[in-house]
Coordinates of C-alpha atoms in Angstrom, one line a residue:
M14 CA 15.9 -28.1 7.5
Q15 CA 12.7 -28.8 9.4
S16 CA 13.2 -26.0 11.6
W17 CA 13.3 -23.3 8.5
L18 CA 9.6 -24.4 7.7
R19 CA 8.1 -25.1 10.9
R20 CA 4.4 -23.4 10.6
K21 CA 1.7 -22.2 12.4
D22 CA -1.1 -24.1 13.8
I23 CA -4.0 -22.6 11.9
D24 CA -6.7 -23.6 13.8
K25 CA -4.2 -21.7 16.6
L26 CA -4.2 -18.6 14.9
T27 CA -6.8 -16.6 17.4
V28 CA -5.8 -17.7 20.6
H29 CA -3.8 -15.2 22.0
E30 CA -2.2 -14.5 26.0
E31 CA -4.1 -11.6 27.4
G32 CA -2.8 -8.1 26.7
R33 CA -1.6 -9.2 23.3
R34 CA -5.1 -9.5 21.5
L35 CA -6.3 -7.0 19.5
V36 CA -9.9 -5.7 20.1
P37 CA -12.6 -6.4 17.5
T38 CA -14.1 -3.3 16.9
L39 CA -14.8 -2.7 12.9
G40 CA -17.6 -3.5 10.6
W41 CA -17.5 -3.9 6.8
P42 CA -18.0 -0.1 5.6
H43 CA -15.2 0.5 8.0
L44 CA -13.0 -2.1 5.8
V45 CA -14.7 -0.8 2.6
A46 CA -13.6 2.8 3.8
L47 CA -9.7 2.0 4.9
G48 CA -9.4 -0.2 1.4
I49 CA -10.9 2.6 -0.6
G50 CA -9.2 5.2 1.6
A51 CA -5.7 3.1 0.8
I52 CA -5.9 2.7 -2.8
V53 CA -7.2 6.2 -4.0
G54 CA -4.4 8.2 -3.1
T55 CA -1.1 9.6 -3.9
G56 CA -1.1 6.7 -6.8
I57 CA -4.1 8.8 -8.7
Y58 CA -3.1 12.2 -7.0
T59 CA 0.8 11.9 -8.3
L60 CA 1.8 9.0 -9.9
I61 CA -0.7 9.0 -12.9
G62 CA 2.2 11.7 -14.2
V63 CA 4.8 9.3 -14.0
G64 CA 3.3 6.7 -15.8
A65 CA 1.7 9.1 -18.4
D66 CA 5.4 9.9 -18.7
K67 CA 6.9 6.3 -19.1
A68 CA 4.0 5.4 -21.8
G69 CA 2.0 8.6 -23.0
P70 CA -1.8 7.9 -23.4
A71 CA -1.3 4.4 -23.3
V72 CA -0.7 4.3 -19.7
L73 CA -4.9 3.5 -20.2
L74 CA -3.3 0.2 -20.9
S75 CA -1.1 0.3 -17.9
F76 CA -3.9 0.9 -15.5
I77 CA -6.2 -2.1 -16.8
V78 CA -2.6 -4.6 -16.8
A79 CA -2.2 -3.4 -12.9
G80 CA -5.8 -3.8 -12.1
M81 CA -5.8 -7.1 -13.7
V82 CA -3.1 -8.4 -11.9
C83 CA -4.5 -7.0 -8.8
A84 CA -7.8 -8.3 -9.0
C85 CA -6.2 -11.7 -9.2
A86 CA -4.7 -11.3 -5.7
A87 CA -7.5 -9.7 -4.2
L88 CA -9.6 -12.8 -4.9
A89 CA -6.9 -14.9 -3.0
Y90 CA -6.8 -12.4 -0.1
A91 CA -10.4 -12.7 0.5
E92 CA -10.0 -16.5 0.5
M93 CA -6.9 -16.7 2.3
S94 CA -8.5 -13.5 5.2
T95 CA -11.6 -15.5 5.5
M96 CA -10.2 -18.8 6.5
M97 CA -7.6 -16.8 9.1
P98 CA -8.9 -14.3 10.7
A99 CA -5.7 -12.7 12.5
A100 CA -3.5 -10.3 12.2
G101 CA -0.9 -9.9 9.4
S102 CA -2.1 -10.7 6.1
A103 CA 0.9 -12.0 4.0
Y104 CA 3.0 -13.1 6.6
T105 CA 0.6 -14.5 8.5
Y106 CA -0.9 -16.7 5.5
S107 CA 3.1 -18.1 4.6
Y108 CA 4.0 -18.8 8.6
T109 CA 0.9 -21.3 8.5
V110 CA 1.2 -22.5 5.1
L111 CA 4.9 -22.2 4.0
G112 CA 7.1 -22.1 6.8
E113 CA 8.2 -19.7 9.0
S114 CA 12.0 -18.8 6.7
I115 CA 9.6 -18.0 3.9
A116 CA 7.0 -16.0 6.0
W117 CA 10.2 -14.1 7.3
I118 CA 11.2 -12.9 3.4
V119 CA 7.6 -12.1 3.4
G120 CA 7.3 -10.0 6.9
W121 CA 10.4 -8.3 5.8
S122 CA 8.9 -7.7 2.4
L123 CA 5.6 -6.1 3.8
I124 CA 7.9 -3.7 6.3
L125 CA 10.0 -2.2 2.9
E126 CA 5.7 -2.1 1.7
Y127 CA 4.4 -0.3 4.1
S128 CA 7.4 2.0 5.2
L129 CA 7.9 3.4 1.9
V130 CA 4.3 3.8 1.0
V131 CA 3.6 5.7 4.1
S132 CA 6.9 7.3 3.2
T133 CA 5.8 8.1 -0.3
V134 CA 2.4 9.0 0.6
A135 CA 3.5 11.9 3.0
V136 CA 6.0 13.2 0.4
G137 CA 3.6 13.6 -2.1
W138 CA 0.7 15.4 0.5
S139 CA 3.9 17.7 1.4
G140 CA 3.7 18.8 -2.3
Y141 CA 0.1 19.6 -2.4
F142 CA 0.7 21.4 1.6
A143 CA 3.2 23.3 0.3
G144 CA 0.9 24.1 -3.1
F145 CA -1.5 24.9 -0.6
L146 CA 1.1 27.2 1.4
Q147 CA 1.5 29.3 -1.7
W148 CA -2.6 29.7 -2.7
V149 CA -2.7 31.2 0.9
H150 CA -0.2 33.3 0.3
T151 CA -1.6 34.0 -2.9
Q152 CA -5.1 35.2 -1.6
T153 CA -4.7 36.6 1.4
G154 CA -0.7 38.3 1.4
W155 CA -0.5 36.2 4.7
N156 CA 3.8 35.1 3.8
V157 CA 2.6 31.4 5.6
M158 CA 5.7 29.9 3.3
L159 CA 8.3 27.8 5.0
P160 CA 11.3 28.2 4.1
T161 CA 12.9 25.5 1.6
A162 CA 15.2 24.2 4.3
L163 CA 12.6 22.7 5.8
M164 CA 9.9 21.6 2.8
A165 CA 12.1 19.1 0.9
G166 CA 14.4 16.5 1.3
P167 CA 18.0 16.8 0.3
H168 CA 18.0 15.9 -3.4
A169 CA 15.3 18.7 -3.8
G170 CA 17.9 21.1 -2.8
G171 CA 16.3 21.2 0.8
V172 CA 17.5 19.8 4.5
I173 CA 14.3 18.1 5.5
N174 CA 10.9 17.9 4.8
L175 CA 9.2 19.2 7.7
P176 CA 5.4 18.8 6.5
A177 CA 5.8 15.2 5.7
I178 CA 7.6 14.2 9.1
V179 CA 4.7 16.2 11.0
I180 CA 1.6 14.1 9.0
T181 CA 3.3 11.2 9.9
F182 CA 3.1 11.7 13.1
L183 CA -0.4 12.9 13.7
V184 CA -1.8 10.4 11.8
A185 CA 0.7 8.1 14.2
G186 CA -1.8 9.8 17.2
M187 CA -5.1 8.6 15.5
L188 CA -4.3 5.4 15.8
I189 CA -3.0 5.1 18.8
A190 CA -6.1 7.0 20.0
G191 CA -8.1 3.5 19.2
T192 CA -8.9 1.6 16.1
R193 CA -12.5 2.9 15.6
E194 CA -12.0 6.0 15.6
S195 CA -9.3 6.5 13.9
A196 CA -11.3 4.4 11.1
T197 CA -14.4 6.5 11.3
L198 CA -12.9 9.8 10.5
N199 CA -10.9 8.0 7.7
A200 CA -14.4 7.4 5.8
I201 CA -15.5 11.0 6.5
L202 CA -12.6 11.6 4.9
V203 CA -12.9 9.1 2.0
V204 CA -16.2 10.5 1.4
F205 CA -14.2 14.1 0.5
K206 CA -12.1 12.5 -1.9
L207 CA -14.1 11.0 -4.0
I208 CA -15.7 14.0 -4.3
A209 CA -12.9 15.9 -5.5
L210 CA -12.0 13.4 -7.9
A211 CA -15.6 13.3 -9.3
V212 CA -15.1 17.1 -9.9
F213 CA -11.9 16.1 -12.0
I214 CA -13.9 14.1 -14.0
A215 CA -17.2 16.2 -14.5
V216 CA -14.6 19.4 -15.6
A217 CA -12.0 17.3 -17.6
L218 CA -14.1 14.8 -19.4
P219 CA -16.3 17.5 -21.8
A220 CA -13.0 18.4 -22.7
F221 CA -12.0 15.1 -24.0
D222 CA -9.8 15.5 -27.5
S223 CA -8.8 12.1 -29.6
A224 CA -5.9 13.9 -30.6
N225 CA -3.9 13.7 -27.5
L226 CA -4.3 10.0 -27.5
T227 CA -2.2 10.0 -30.8
P228 CA 0.3 8.7 -31.0
F229 CA -1.4 5.9 -28.6
M230 CA 1.6 4.0 -27.3
P231 CA 4.8 5.9 -28.0
Y232 CA 7.0 4.1 -25.8
G233 CA 6.0 0.2 -27.0
F234 CA 4.5 -1.9 -24.9
P235 CA 7.4 -3.9 -23.3
K236 CA 9.6 -2.1 -20.6
S237 CA 13.1 -0.3 -22.8
I238 CA 15.2 2.1 -22.3
D239 CA 15.5 5.2 -24.2
A240 CA 18.6 7.2 -25.5
Q241 CA 18.3 9.5 -21.7
G242 CA 18.6 5.6 -20.1
V243 CA 14.7 6.1 -18.6
E244 CA 12.7 3.0 -18.9
R245 CA 9.5 3.6 -20.8
G246 CA 6.7 1.2 -22.5
V247 CA 3.4 0.2 -20.5
M248 CA 4.7 -2.5 -18.7
A249 CA 7.5 0.0 -17.0
A250 CA 4.8 2.5 -16.5
A251 CA 2.5 -0.7 -14.9
A252 CA 5.3 -1.6 -13.1
I253 CA 5.2 2.0 -11.2
I254 CA 1.4 2.6 -11.1
F255 CA 1.0 -1.0 -9.3
F256 CA 1.5 1.4 -6.3
A257 CA -1.7 3.1 -7.2
F258 CA -3.6 0.0 -6.8
Y259 CA -2.7 -2.4 -4.2
G260 CA -4.2 -1.0 -0.4
F261 CA -7.0 -3.8 -0.4
D262 CA -4.1 -6.1 1.3
A263 CA -4.1 -3.3 4.3
I264 CA -7.8 -4.3 5.2
S265 CA -6.9 -8.3 5.7
T266 CA -4.3 -7.1 8.3
A267 CA -7.5 -5.7 10.0
A268 CA -8.4 -9.3 10.5
E269 CA -8.5 -9.6 14.4
E270 CA -10.3 -6.4 14.7
T271 CA -12.9 -7.2 12.7
K272 CA -16.3 -8.1 14.1
N273 CA -17.7 -10.5 11.9
P274 CA -14.7 -11.2 9.5
G275 CA -16.2 -14.0 7.7
R276 CA -18.4 -12.1 5.8
D277 CA -16.7 -8.4 6.3
L278 CA -13.1 -9.5 5.4
S279 CA -14.4 -10.3 1.4
I280 CA -16.5 -7.8 1.0
G281 CA -13.9 -4.9 2.0
I282 CA -10.9 -6.1 -0.1
I283 CA -13.3 -7.2 -3.1
G284 CA -15.9 -3.8 -2.6
S285 CA -12.6 -1.3 -2.6
M286 CA -11.3 -2.9 -5.5
V287 CA -14.2 -3.1 -7.6
G288 CA -15.1 0.5 -6.6
C289 CA -11.4 1.9 -7.1
T290 CA -10.8 0.6 -10.6
L291 CA -13.7 2.1 -11.9
I292 CA -13.0 5.3 -10.4
Y293 CA -9.4 4.9 -11.7
V294 CA -9.8 4.5 -15.1
L295 CA -12.7 7.2 -15.6
V296 CA -10.1 9.7 -13.9
A297 CA -7.5 8.0 -16.3
V298 CA -9.5 8.8 -19.7
A299 CA -10.4 12.3 -18.3
A300 CA -6.8 13.0 -17.7
V301 CA -5.3 11.9 -21.0
G302 CA -8.1 13.0 -22.8
A303 CA -8.6 16.1 -21.7
M304 CA -4.6 17.2 -22.0
S305 CA -1.1 16.1 -23.5
F306 CA 0.5 13.8 -21.6
T307 CA 4.0 15.7 -22.3
V308 CA 2.1 18.8 -20.4
F309 CA 1.3 17.0 -17.0
G310 CA 3.9 14.1 -17.5
K311 CA 6.4 15.6 -15.3
S312 CA 4.2 16.9 -12.5
A313 CA 4.1 16.2 -9.2
E314 CA 0.3 17.5 -8.6
P315 CA -0.8 16.6 -12.0
L316 CA -4.9 16.3 -11.8
A317 CA -4.1 20.3 -10.9
L318 CA -2.4 21.5 -13.0
I319 CA -5.0 20.0 -15.8
M320 CA -7.9 21.6 -14.2
R321 CA -6.0 24.7 -14.2
E322 CA -4.3 24.5 -17.1
L323 CA -8.3 24.1 -18.8
G324 CA -9.0 27.6 -17.3
H325 CA -10.5 26.2 -13.9
P326 CA -8.5 27.2 -11.0
Q327 CA -11.5 27.1 -8.6
A328 CA -11.6 23.1 -9.8
A329 CA -7.9 22.8 -9.3
L330 CA -8.2 24.6 -5.8
V331 CA -10.6 22.1 -4.4
I332 CA -8.5 19.1 -6.0
G333 CA -5.7 20.9 -3.9
I334 CA -7.4 21.3 -0.7
V335 CA -8.7 18.1 -0.9
A336 CA -5.5 15.9 -1.2
V337 CA -4.3 18.5 1.6
I338 CA -7.5 17.0 3.8
A339 CA -8.0 13.4 2.5
L340 CA -4.5 12.1 1.5
P341 CA -3.4 11.4 5.0
T342 CA -6.5 8.3 4.3
V343 CA -4.0 6.3 2.5
L344 CA -1.1 7.7 5.4
L345 CA -3.6 5.9 8.1
A346 CA -4.4 2.9 6.3
F347 CA -1.1 2.1 5.6
F348 CA 1.0 3.0 8.8
Y349 CA -2.4 0.8 10.4
G350 CA -1.3 -2.3 8.2
Q351 CA 2.6 -1.4 8.9
S352 CA 2.2 -1.3 12.6
R353 CA -0.2 -4.5 12.6
I354 CA 2.9 -6.7 10.8
F355 CA 5.2 -5.4 13.3
F356 CA 2.9 -6.0 15.7
V357 CA 2.5 -10.0 14.7
M358 CA 6.2 -10.0 14.0
S359 CA 6.6 -9.3 17.8
R360 CA 4.0 -11.3 18.9
D361 CA 5.1 -14.2 17.1
G362 CA 9.4 -14.1 18.7
L363 CA 10.8 -12.7 15.1
L364 CA 10.6 -8.9 16.8
P365 CA 11.2 -8.3 20.2
R366 CA 8.6 -9.1 22.1
S367 CA 8.3 -5.6 24.5
L368 CA 6.7 -4.3 21.0
S369 CA 3.3 -6.2 21.1
K370 CA 2.1 -5.1 24.2
V371 CA -1.4 -3.6 23.7
N372 CA -3.1 -0.3 25.5
P373 CA -5.6 -1.6 27.9
H374 CA -7.6 1.5 27.4
T375 CA -7.5 1.9 23.3
G376 CA -6.6 -1.8 22.5
T377 CA -4.3 -0.6 20.1
P378 CA -0.5 -1.3 20.2
V379 CA 0.8 2.0 21.8
A380 CA 4.7 1.0 21.3
I381 CA 5.0 -0.1 17.7
T382 CA 3.2 2.7 16.4
L383 CA 5.3 4.9 17.8
F384 CA 8.2 2.5 16.1
T385 CA 6.8 2.7 13.2
A386 CA 6.6 6.6 13.4
V387 CA 9.8 7.2 13.8
L388 CA 10.9 4.6 11.4
V389 CA 8.3 6.5 8.7
A390 CA 9.4 9.7 9.4
A391 CA 13.3 9.6 9.0
L392 CA 12.8 7.9 5.7
A393 CA 10.2 10.3 4.6
G394 CA 12.2 13.7 5.7
V395 CA 14.7 12.7 3.1
A396 CA 13.2 10.8 0.1
R397 CA 12.3 10.5 -3.1
L398 CA 8.9 10.1 -4.4
D399 CA 9.6 8.3 -7.7
E400 CA 12.2 5.8 -6.0
I401 CA 10.7 5.5 -2.6
A402 CA 7.5 4.0 -5.3
A403 CA 9.3 1.4 -7.2
L404 CA 11.1 -0.2 -3.8
A405 CA 7.6 -0.3 -2.4
N406 CA 6.4 -1.8 -5.8
A407 CA 9.0 -4.9 -5.3
G408 CA 7.5 -5.8 -1.5
T409 CA 3.6 -6.0 -2.5
L410 CA 4.7 -8.2 -5.5
V411 CA 6.4 -10.7 -3.2
A412 CA 3.4 -10.4 -0.7
F413 CA 1.0 -11.2 -3.6
I414 CA 2.6 -14.3 -4.9
A415 CA 2.9 -15.5 -1.5
V416 CA -0.5 -15.1 -0.5
S417 CA -2.0 -16.4 -4.3
V418 CA 0.6 -19.6 -3.7
C419 CA -0.6 -20.1 -0.3
M420 CA -4.3 -20.4 -1.6
L421 CA -2.8 -23.0 -3.9
V422 CA -1.1 -24.9 -1.8
L423 CA -4.3 -25.4 0.9
R424 CA -6.7 -26.0 -2.1
K425 CA -4.3 -29.3 -2.3
R426 CA -3.2 -29.7 1.1
D427 CA -6.5 -29.3 3.1
P428 CA -9.0 -29.3 0.4
D429 CA -11.9 -29.6 3.1
R430 CA -11.4 -27.1 5.0
P431 CA -14.5 -24.5 5.3
R432 CA -14.0 -21.4 3.0
V433 CA -16.5 -19.1 3.6
F434 CA -15.6 -16.9 0.5
R435 CA -13.8 -19.2 -2.7
T436 CA -11.6 -17.5 -5.2
P437 CA -14.2 -18.3 -8.7
M438 CA -11.6 -20.8 -10.7
A439 CA -8.5 -20.8 -8.3
W440 CA -6.3 -22.1 -10.8
V441 CA -6.7 -19.9 -13.1
V442 CA -6.8 -16.9 -10.8
G443 CA -3.9 -17.6 -8.8
P444 CA -1.3 -19.0 -11.5
L445 CA -2.4 -15.3 -13.2
A446 CA -1.6 -13.5 -10.1
I447 CA 1.7 -15.1 -9.6
F448 CA 2.9 -14.9 -12.9
G449 CA 1.5 -11.2 -13.3
C450 CA 3.2 -9.9 -10.4
L451 CA 6.7 -11.6 -11.8
Y452 CA 6.5 -10.3 -14.9
L453 CA 5.6 -6.8 -13.1
F454 CA 8.7 -7.4 -11.2
W455 CA 10.7 -8.2 -14.0
S456 CA 9.8 -4.2 -15.2
L457 CA 10.8 -2.8 -12.0
P458 CA 13.6 -0.3 -12.3
H459 CA 16.9 -2.6 -12.3
T460 CA 17.8 -0.5 -9.5
T461 CA 15.0 -1.1 -8.1
Q462 CA 15.3 -4.8 -8.3
K463 CA 19.1 -4.5 -6.9
W464 CA 17.9 -3.0 -3.6
F465 CA 15.4 -4.8 -3.0
L466 CA 17.7 -7.6 -3.2
V467 CA 20.0 -6.1 -0.6
W468 CA 17.3 -5.0 1.4
N469 CA 16.3 -9.2 1.8
V470 CA 20.1 -10.0 2.2
V471 CA 20.3 -7.9 5.2
G472 CA 16.6 -9.5 5.9
V473 CA 17.8 -13.2 6.1
I474 CA 21.4 -11.9 7.8
V475 CA 18.6 -10.7 11.0
Y476 CA 16.9 -13.6 10.7
L477 CA 19.6 -15.9 11.2
L478 CA 21.3 -13.7 14.3
Y479 CA 18.2 -13.1 16.1
S480 CA 14.5 -14.0 14.8
R481 CA 15.4 -18.0 14.0
R482 CA 16.0 -18.8 17.7
A483 CA 13.8 -16.1 19.6
S484 CA 10.9 -17.2 17.5
L485 CA 8.2 -18.8 19.8
L486 CA 7.8 -21.8 17.9
A487 CA 11.8 -22.5 18.4
K488 CA 11.0 -22.3 21.7
G489 CA 7.7 -24.8 21.6
Q490 CA 5.2 -22.1 21.9
E491 CA 2.1 -20.6 20.1
A492 CA 1.5 -17.0 19.9

């Protein structure tokens, strides 16, 4: 039993062998931009339509529920990341506090989360890119449209989603070139993204009509299934919209590459979460107030659609162009997080050690980044946006629960250990995060829960056949 619960030494987390150590190059502005870049993206640009279709105008409540749960989890992340300034996020905290087998399940869930988020965003970006090419054709007469077979996966009548694959490899190339360089470009693109959302709010809010909020909660609060077999309700929408809020956990994967982790990680996590919550509430109010949810609820680009319906095609164009330019910031943030999770699991021996080599010139893990790109591109080429988003949420919810449990366990096991950031009212915030995440998990579609179970059964088999014996701790070593 002890081998299942073997733990990493918290005091040796930042000690690594030469050639497998990441280089600290990031400051708090990079981290805040990384967080906002991750959080503000496909969720608000595309999933607000999916959420409104499930909850009606009460999608506003869905945003509030999902935001409150994420805020509690963010506080737990801030405490844990400043105590353990090492790459790996929830996986590393679980390995140190709860033991190897639980850490493996959390890491396996994070692989699911990050891989599917990047795939989802790549597919969402492809949709906006197609709209941009159509605009170019309309305005100039140039036929720059790609054939349908290359613009969508098999489920949408195509063969492969080529733009989604191309953008995935472009982002991978940026990350291979250097962490600081890609983080700086990310910060610039985040500014453009915020400007586009400000344009949407400025145009849509004056068109606010309270009649669009009636009836406010047409499908009720808890998850229910309508006559067509569609899951609806505020909580059904919250379980999907939850995807729009997380992203701050990607910041914690940057702990090892942060110059002053004790200060910068808590600023990055909490700062990005507060800023994004304010942005989301304003955008959601503007969207549901300006137009009936039945109009934009089925759209792949709901914000741009609302602008066009309100008679502002230029504003729609701005939003569409910025989505094409700036949605890759989400790709970059989550792709970065995914490659770092893979990297640390490889460095610990749970995945092949050959993948955790760091390039001496760029300071980046090239092999693991390319491996991640191949995996994500394969998913993005044939994936469905709505189904992927829900499955990614399941992995995230498990990670959030694990981090909150780790925080509470360490409060009891090691109460005197220095904490640069202390979660206020930890014994209220922690359980709220845990039970909130459990309720959101229960509110996910049943097919999502089933596939998540299948994913973890596969993960346990991989752990038993390979990782349990290959682990460095199994060999009496530290990473």
